[in-house]
Amino acid sequence: YTLSAVIAPMSTTTIAALIGFRAMSLGTLKMMGDLGTVMSLGVLASMVAAITLVPSLLMISEKI
């Protein structure tokens, strides 16, 4: 139940952050474009970890 309640807000904020960081890639400075790419990948990886890794670690810690 909890995951279904937070998936929409998490997805919305992640997409907004991805759009913002990917916009950095449109600039003329290569370093800023690369930074935008790395930051967007980091945000995406954080969302995936928050959805998959954190709940499983919480379940494991309850069993210990």
CSV table of N, CA and C in Angstrom, one decimal:
chain,number,residue,atom,x,y,z
A,1,TYR,N,0.8,-1.2,0.0
A,1,TYR,CA,0.0,0.0,0.0
A,1,TYR,C,0.9,1.3,0.0
A,2,THR,N,1.9,1.3,0.8
A,2,THR,CA,2.7,2.5,0.9
A,2,THR,C,3.4,2.8,-0.4
A,3,LEU,N,3.9,1.8,-1.0
A,3,LEU,CA,4.6,2.1,-2.3
A,3,LEU,C,3.7,2.6,-3.3
A,4,SER,N,2.5,2.1,-3.4
A,4,SER,CA,1.5,2.6,-4.4
A,4,SER,C,1.1,4.1,-4.1
A,5,ALA,N,1.2,4.5,-2.8
A,5,ALA,CA,0.8,5.8,-2.4
A,5,ALA,C,1.9,6.8,-2.8
A,6,VAL,N,3.2,6.4,-2.8
A,6,VAL,CA,4.3,7.4,-3.0
A,6,VAL,C,4.9,7.3,-4.4
A,7,ILE,N,4.5,6.3,-5.2
A,7,ILE,CA,5.1,6.2,-6.5
A,7,ILE,C,4.8,7.3,-7.4
A,8,ALA,N,3.6,7.9,-7.4
A,8,ALA,CA,3.3,9.0,-8.3
A,8,ALA,C,4.0,10.3,-7.9
A,9,PRO,N,4.1,10.7,-6.6
A,9,PRO,CA,4.8,11.9,-6.3
A,9,PRO,C,6.3,11.7,-6.5
A,10,MET,N,6.9,10.5,-6.2
A,10,MET,CA,8.3,10.2,-6.5
A,10,MET,C,8.6,10.3,-7.9
A,11,SER,N,7.8,9.7,-8.8
A,11,SER,CA,8.0,9.8,-10.2
A,11,SER,C,7.9,11.2,-10.7
A,12,THR,N,7.0,12.0,-10.3
A,12,THR,CA,6.8,13.3,-10.7
A,12,THR,C,8.0,14.2,-10.4
A,13,THR,N,8.5,14.1,-9.1
A,13,THR,CA,9.7,14.9,-8.7
A,13,THR,C,10.9,14.4,-9.4
A,14,THR,N,11.0,13.1,-9.7
A,14,THR,CA,12.2,12.6,-10.4
A,14,THR,C,12.2,13.1,-11.8
A,15,ILE,N,11.1,13.0,-12.5
A,15,ILE,CA,11.0,13.5,-13.9
A,15,ILE,C,11.3,15.0,-13.9
A,16,ALA,N,10.8,15.8,-13.0
A,16,ALA,CA,11.1,17.2,-13.0
A,16,ALA,C,12.6,17.5,-12.8
A,17,ALA,N,13.2,16.7,-11.9
A,17,ALA,CA,14.7,16.9,-11.7
A,17,ALA,C,15.5,16.4,-12.9
A,18,LEU,N,15.0,15.3,-13.6
A,18,LEU,CA,15.7,14.9,-14.8
A,18,LEU,C,15.6,15.9,-15.9
A,19,ILE,N,14.4,16.5,-16.1
A,19,ILE,CA,14.3,17.6,-17.1
A,19,ILE,C,15.2,18.7,-16.8
A,20,GLY,N,15.3,19.1,-15.5
A,20,GLY,CA,16.1,20.3,-15.2
A,20,GLY,C,17.6,20.0,-15.4
A,21,PHE,N,18.1,18.8,-15.0
A,21,PHE,CA,19.5,18.5,-15.2
A,21,PHE,C,19.8,18.2,-16.6
A,22,ARG,N,18.9,17.6,-17.4
A,22,ARG,CA,19.1,17.4,-18.8
A,22,ARG,C,19.2,18.7,-19.6
A,23,ALA,N,18.5,19.7,-19.1
A,23,ALA,CA,18.5,21.1,-19.7
A,23,ALA,C,19.9,21.6,-19.6
A,24,MET,N,20.7,21.2,-18.7
A,24,MET,CA,22.1,21.7,-18.6
A,24,MET,C,22.9,21.2,-19.8
A,25,SER,N,22.5,20.1,-20.4
A,25,SER,CA,23.2,19.5,-21.5
A,25,SER,C,23.1,20.4,-22.8
A,26,LEU,N,22.1,21.3,-22.8
A,26,LEU,CA,21.9,22.1,-24.0
A,26,LEU,C,22.8,23.3,-24.0
A,27,GLY,N,23.5,23.6,-23.0
A,27,GLY,CA,24.4,24.7,-22.9
A,27,GLY,C,25.7,24.5,-23.8
A,28,THR,N,26.4,25.5,-23.9
A,28,THR,CA,27.6,25.5,-24.8
A,28,THR,C,28.9,24.9,-24.1
A,29,LEU,N,28.8,24.9,-22.7
A,29,LEU,CA,30.0,24.4,-22.0
A,29,LEU,C,29.8,22.9,-21.9
A,30,LYS,N,30.9,22.2,-22.4
A,30,LYS,CA,30.8,20.7,-22.3
A,30,LYS,C,30.8,20.2,-20.9
A,31,MET,N,31.5,20.8,-20.0
A,31,MET,CA,31.6,20.4,-18.6
A,31,MET,C,30.2,20.4,-18.0
A,32,MET,N,29.5,21.5,-18.3
A,32,MET,CA,28.1,21.6,-17.7
A,32,MET,C,27.2,20.5,-18.3
A,33,GLY,N,27.3,20.2,-19.6
A,33,GLY,CA,26.5,19.2,-20.2
A,33,GLY,C,26.8,17.8,-19.6
A,34,ASP,N,28.1,17.6,-19.3
A,34,ASP,CA,28.5,16.3,-18.7
A,34,ASP,C,28.0,16.2,-17.3
A,35,LEU,N,28.1,17.3,-16.6
A,35,LEU,CA,27.5,17.4,-15.2
A,35,LEU,C,26.0,17.1,-15.2
A,36,GLY,N,25.3,17.7,-16.1
A,36,GLY,CA,23.9,17.5,-16.2
A,36,GLY,C,23.5,16.0,-16.4
A,37,THR,N,24.3,15.4,-17.3
A,37,THR,CA,24.1,13.9,-17.6
A,37,THR,C,24.4,13.1,-16.3
A,38,VAL,N,25.5,13.4,-15.6
A,38,VAL,CA,25.8,12.6,-14.4
A,38,VAL,C,24.8,12.8,-13.3
A,39,MET,N,24.4,14.1,-13.2
A,39,MET,CA,23.4,14.4,-12.1
A,39,MET,C,22.0,13.7,-12.4
A,40,SER,N,21.6,13.7,-13.7
A,40,SER,CA,20.3,13.1,-14.0
A,40,SER,C,20.4,11.6,-13.8
A,41,LEU,N,21.5,11.0,-14.1
A,41,LEU,CA,21.7,9.5,-13.8
A,41,LEU,C,21.7,9.2,-12.3
A,42,GLY,N,22.3,10.1,-11.6
A,42,GLY,CA,22.3,10.0,-10.1
A,42,GLY,C,20.9,10.1,-9.5
A,43,VAL,N,20.1,11.0,-10.0
A,43,VAL,CA,18.7,11.2,-9.5
A,43,VAL,C,17.9,9.9,-9.9
A,44,LEU,N,18.1,9.4,-11.1
A,44,LEU,CA,17.4,8.2,-11.5
A,44,LEU,C,17.8,7.0,-10.7
A,45,ALA,N,19.1,6.9,-10.4
A,45,ALA,CA,19.6,5.8,-9.6
A,45,ALA,C,19.0,5.9,-8.2
A,46,SER,N,18.9,7.1,-7.7
A,46,SER,CA,18.4,7.3,-6.3
A,46,SER,C,17.0,6.9,-6.2
A,47,MET,N,16.2,7.2,-7.2
A,47,MET,CA,14.8,6.8,-7.2
A,47,MET,C,14.6,5.3,-7.3
A,48,VAL,N,15.4,4.7,-8.1
A,48,VAL,CA,15.3,3.2,-8.2
A,48,VAL,C,15.8,2.6,-6.9
A,49,ALA,N,16.8,3.1,-6.3
A,49,ALA,CA,17.2,2.5,-5.0
A,49,ALA,C,16.2,2.8,-3.9
A,50,ALA,N,15.5,3.9,-3.9
A,50,ALA,CA,14.5,4.2,-2.9
A,50,ALA,C,13.3,3.3,-3.1
A,51,ILE,N,13.0,2.9,-4.3
A,51,ILE,CA,11.9,2.0,-4.5
A,51,ILE,C,12.2,0.6,-4.3
A,52,THR,N,13.4,0.1,-4.6
A,52,THR,CA,13.7,-1.3,-4.5
A,52,THR,C,14.6,-1.6,-3.3
A,53,LEU,N,15.7,-0.9,-3.1
A,53,LEU,CA,16.7,-1.3,-2.1
A,53,LEU,C,16.2,-1.0,-0.7
A,54,VAL,N,15.7,0.2,-0.5
A,54,VAL,CA,15.3,0.6,0.9
A,54,VAL,C,14.3,-0.3,1.5
A,55,PRO,N,13.2,-0.6,0.8
A,55,PRO,CA,12.2,-1.5,1.4
A,55,PRO,C,12.7,-2.9,1.8
A,56,SER,N,13.6,-3.4,0.9
A,56,SER,CA,14.1,-4.8,1.2
A,56,SER,C,15.1,-4.7,2.3
A,57,LEU,N,15.9,-3.6,2.5
A,57,LEU,CA,16.8,-3.5,3.6
A,57,LEU,C,16.0,-3.4,4.9
A,58,LEU,N,14.9,-2.7,4.9
A,58,LEU,CA,14.0,-2.6,6.0
A,58,LEU,C,13.4,-3.9,6.4
A,59,MET,N,13.0,-4.7,5.5
A,59,MET,CA,12.5,-6.0,5.8
A,59,MET,C,13.5,-6.9,6.4
A,60,ILE,N,14.7,-6.8,5.9
A,60,ILE,CA,15.8,-7.6,6.4
A,60,ILE,C,16.1,-7.2,7.8
A,61,SER,N,16.2,-5.9,8.1
A,61,SER,CA,16.5,-5.4,9.4
A,61,SER,C,15.5,-5.8,10.5
A,62,GLU,N,14.2,-5.9,10.0
A,62,GLU,CA,13.2,-6.4,11.0
A,62,GLU,C,13.3,-7.8,11.4
A,63,LYS,N,13.9,-8.6,10.5
A,63,LYS,CA,14.1,-10.1,10.8
A,63,LYS,C,15.3,-10.3,11.7
A,64,ILE,N,16.2,-9.4,11.8
A,64,ILE,CA,17.4,-9.6,12.6
A,64,ILE,C,17.1,-9.4,14.0
